[in-house]
Amino acid sequence: MCFISKKLKTDNFETETNRIFIFVNKKNIKIDAVKNSIKNISVFDILGRQIYQKNEIRSSKFSIENLPSQNQILLIKVTLDDGSITTQKIIF
């Protein structure tokens, strides 16, 4: 038997700099990348069809307006300027 003395710890899975908030407010989808700049946004329905795309945004906040709301699950894919990609689900 071998005993190794190591401290138990957890790594930060998501740092504060890469945190992205996506929420629905008054029939609009709001995206806030806190400290980063958003490069591209794509929205897909649950069947994988792309229903919205915006490129070269270059801002940390963005709002998707005039997207028809059908009480469905949407996948929001956000690409930041640093190359990191995040995909989140929302009901819209």
PDB file of C-alpha atoms in Angstrom:
ATOM      1  CA  MET A   1       0.000   0.000   0.000  1.00  0.00           C
ATOM      2  CA  CYS A   2       1.273   3.454  -0.917  1.00  0.00           C
ATOM      3  CA  PHE A   3       0.049   6.663   0.678  1.00  0.00           C
ATOM      4  CA  ILE A   4       0.306   9.891  -1.265  1.00  0.00           C
ATOM      5  CA  SER A   5      -0.463  13.134   0.513  1.00  0.00           C
ATOM      6  CA  LYS A   6      -2.349  15.439  -1.859  1.00  0.00           C
ATOM      7  CA  LYS A   7      -4.916  18.058  -1.125  1.00  0.00           C
ATOM      8  CA  LEU A   8      -8.345  17.572  -2.559  1.00  0.00           C
ATOM      9  CA  LYS A   9      -9.366  20.428  -4.787  1.00  0.00           C
ATOM     10  CA  THR A  10     -11.604  21.259  -7.685  1.00  0.00           C
ATOM     11  CA  ASP A  11     -10.539  23.162 -10.736  1.00  0.00           C
ATOM     12  CA  ASN A  12     -12.516  26.112 -11.967  1.00  0.00           C
ATOM     13  CA  PHE A  13     -14.433  24.613 -14.856  1.00  0.00           C
ATOM     14  CA  GLU A  14     -15.520  27.961 -16.201  1.00  0.00           C
ATOM     15  CA  THR A  15     -13.508  31.030 -15.501  1.00  0.00           C
ATOM     16  CA  GLU A  16     -15.144  34.388 -15.024  1.00  0.00           C
ATOM     17  CA  THR A  17     -13.617  35.693 -18.255  1.00  0.00           C
ATOM     18  CA  ASN A  18     -15.359  33.077 -20.431  1.00  0.00           C
ATOM     19  CA  ARG A  19     -18.767  33.263 -18.771  1.00  0.00           C
ATOM     20  CA  ILE A  20     -21.682  33.889 -21.137  1.00  0.00           C
ATOM     21  CA  PHE A  21     -25.206  34.689 -19.994  1.00  0.00           C
ATOM     22  CA  ILE A  22     -28.104  33.944 -22.354  1.00  0.00           C
ATOM     23  CA  PHE A  23     -31.659  34.791 -21.321  1.00  0.00           C
ATOM     24  CA  VAL A  24     -35.059  35.746 -22.722  1.00  0.00           C
ATOM     25  CA  ASN A  25     -36.536  39.157 -21.916  1.00  0.00           C
ATOM     26  CA  LYS A  26     -39.735  40.501 -23.519  1.00  0.00           C
ATOM     27  CA  LYS A  27     -39.609  38.208 -26.585  1.00  0.00           C
ATOM     28  CA  ASN A  28     -35.924  39.048 -27.182  1.00  0.00           C
ATOM     29  CA  ILE A  29     -32.927  36.783 -26.665  1.00  0.00           C
ATOM     30  CA  LYS A  30     -30.195  38.638 -24.753  1.00  0.00           C
ATOM     31  CA  ILE A  31     -26.570  37.497 -24.826  1.00  0.00           C
ATOM     32  CA  ASP A  32     -23.945  38.934 -22.479  1.00  0.00           C
ATOM     33  CA  ALA A  33     -20.333  37.760 -22.751  1.00  0.00           C
ATOM     34  CA  VAL A  34     -19.265  39.705 -19.613  1.00  0.00           C
ATOM     35  CA  LYS A  35     -15.582  40.472 -20.365  1.00  0.00           C
ATOM     36  CA  ASN A  36     -15.172  39.179 -23.925  1.00  0.00           C
ATOM     37  CA  SER A  37     -16.206  40.308 -27.349  1.00  0.00           C
ATOM     38  CA  ILE A  38     -18.709  38.184 -29.294  1.00  0.00           C
ATOM     39  CA  LYS A  39     -17.630  37.251 -32.806  1.00  0.00           C
ATOM     40  CA  ASN A  40     -20.527  35.126 -34.128  1.00  0.00           C
ATOM     41  CA  ILE A  41     -23.941  33.907 -32.950  1.00  0.00           C
ATOM     42  CA  SER A  42     -25.939  31.036 -34.455  1.00  0.00           C
ATOM     43  CA  VAL A  43     -29.381  29.845 -33.351  1.00  0.00           C
ATOM     44  CA  PHE A  44     -30.603  26.325 -34.106  1.00  0.00           C
ATOM     45  CA  ASP A  45     -33.922  24.629 -33.444  1.00  0.00           C
ATOM     46  CA  ILE A  46     -34.059  21.192 -31.831  1.00  0.00           C
ATOM     47  CA  LEU A  47     -34.013  19.524 -35.280  1.00  0.00           C
ATOM     48  CA  GLY A  48     -30.654  21.155 -36.043  1.00  0.00           C
ATOM     49  CA  ARG A  49     -31.953  23.714 -38.549  1.00  0.00           C
ATOM     50  CA  GLN A  50     -30.200  27.059 -38.393  1.00  0.00           C
ATOM     51  CA  ILE A  51     -32.842  29.735 -37.903  1.00  0.00           C
ATOM     52  CA  TYR A  52     -30.606  32.751 -37.200  1.00  0.00           C
ATOM     53  CA  GLN A  53     -26.991  33.784 -37.738  1.00  0.00           C
ATOM     54  CA  LYS A  54     -25.070  36.996 -37.100  1.00  0.00           C
ATOM     55  CA  ASN A  55     -21.362  37.388 -37.861  1.00  0.00           C
ATOM     56  CA  GLU A  56     -18.723  39.950 -36.910  1.00  0.00           C
ATOM     57  CA  ILE A  57     -20.615  41.369 -33.913  1.00  0.00           C
ATOM     58  CA  ARG A  58     -17.552  42.706 -32.032  1.00  0.00           C
ATOM     59  CA  SER A  59     -19.451  43.593 -28.854  1.00  0.00           C
ATOM     60  CA  SER A  60     -19.803  41.982 -25.416  1.00  0.00           C
ATOM     61  CA  LYS A  61     -23.626  42.304 -25.476  1.00  0.00           C
ATOM     62  CA  PHE A  62     -26.136  41.447 -28.181  1.00  0.00           C
ATOM     63  CA  SER A  63     -29.898  41.173 -28.486  1.00  0.00           C
ATOM     64  CA  ILE A  64     -31.782  39.031 -31.013  1.00  0.00           C
ATOM     65  CA  GLU A  65     -35.055  40.737 -31.858  1.00  0.00           C
ATOM     66  CA  ASN A  66     -37.968  39.819 -34.134  1.00  0.00           C
ATOM     67  CA  LEU A  67     -37.323  36.077 -33.940  1.00  0.00           C
ATOM     68  CA  PRO A  68     -40.714  34.300 -33.993  1.00  0.00           C
ATOM     69  CA  SER A  69     -41.420  32.787 -30.566  1.00  0.00           C
ATOM     70  CA  GLN A  70     -42.971  29.313 -30.701  1.00  0.00           C
ATOM     71  CA  ASN A  71     -42.359  27.972 -27.174  1.00  0.00           C
ATOM     72  CA  GLN A  72     -39.624  25.632 -28.365  1.00  0.00           C
ATOM     73  CA  ILE A  73     -36.119  24.605 -27.352  1.00  0.00           C
ATOM     74  CA  LEU A  74     -33.388  26.548 -29.151  1.00  0.00           C
ATOM     75  CA  LEU A  75     -29.630  26.024 -29.139  1.00  0.00           C
ATOM     76  CA  ILE A  76     -27.594  29.231 -29.032  1.00  0.00           C
ATOM     77  CA  LYS A  77     -24.004  28.865 -30.257  1.00  0.00           C
ATOM     78  CA  VAL A  78     -21.754  31.790 -29.330  1.00  0.00           C
ATOM     79  CA  THR A  79     -18.212  32.176 -30.673  1.00  0.00           C
ATOM     80  CA  LEU A  80     -15.992  34.695 -28.904  1.00  0.00           C
ATOM     81  CA  ASP A  81     -13.129  36.659 -30.436  1.00  0.00           C
ATOM     82  CA  ASP A  82     -10.623  34.510 -28.521  1.00  0.00           C
ATOM     83  CA  GLY A  83     -11.918  31.429 -30.404  1.00  0.00           C
ATOM     84  CA  SER A  84     -13.824  29.793 -27.556  1.00  0.00           C
ATOM     85  CA  ILE A  85     -17.272  28.406 -28.410  1.00  0.00           C
ATOM     86  CA  THR A  86     -20.209  27.959 -26.037  1.00  0.00           C
ATOM     87  CA  THR A  87     -23.567  26.360 -26.798  1.00  0.00           C
ATOM     88  CA  GLN A  88     -26.536  26.776 -24.450  1.00  0.00           C
ATOM     89  CA  LYS A  89     -30.187  25.706 -24.574  1.00  0.00           C
ATOM     90  CA  ILE A  90     -33.114  28.029 -23.973  1.00  0.00           C
ATOM     91  CA  ILE A  91     -36.887  27.796 -24.247  1.00  0.00           C
ATOM     92  CA  PHE A  92     -38.209  30.496 -26.536  1.00  0.00           C
TER      93      PHE A  92
END
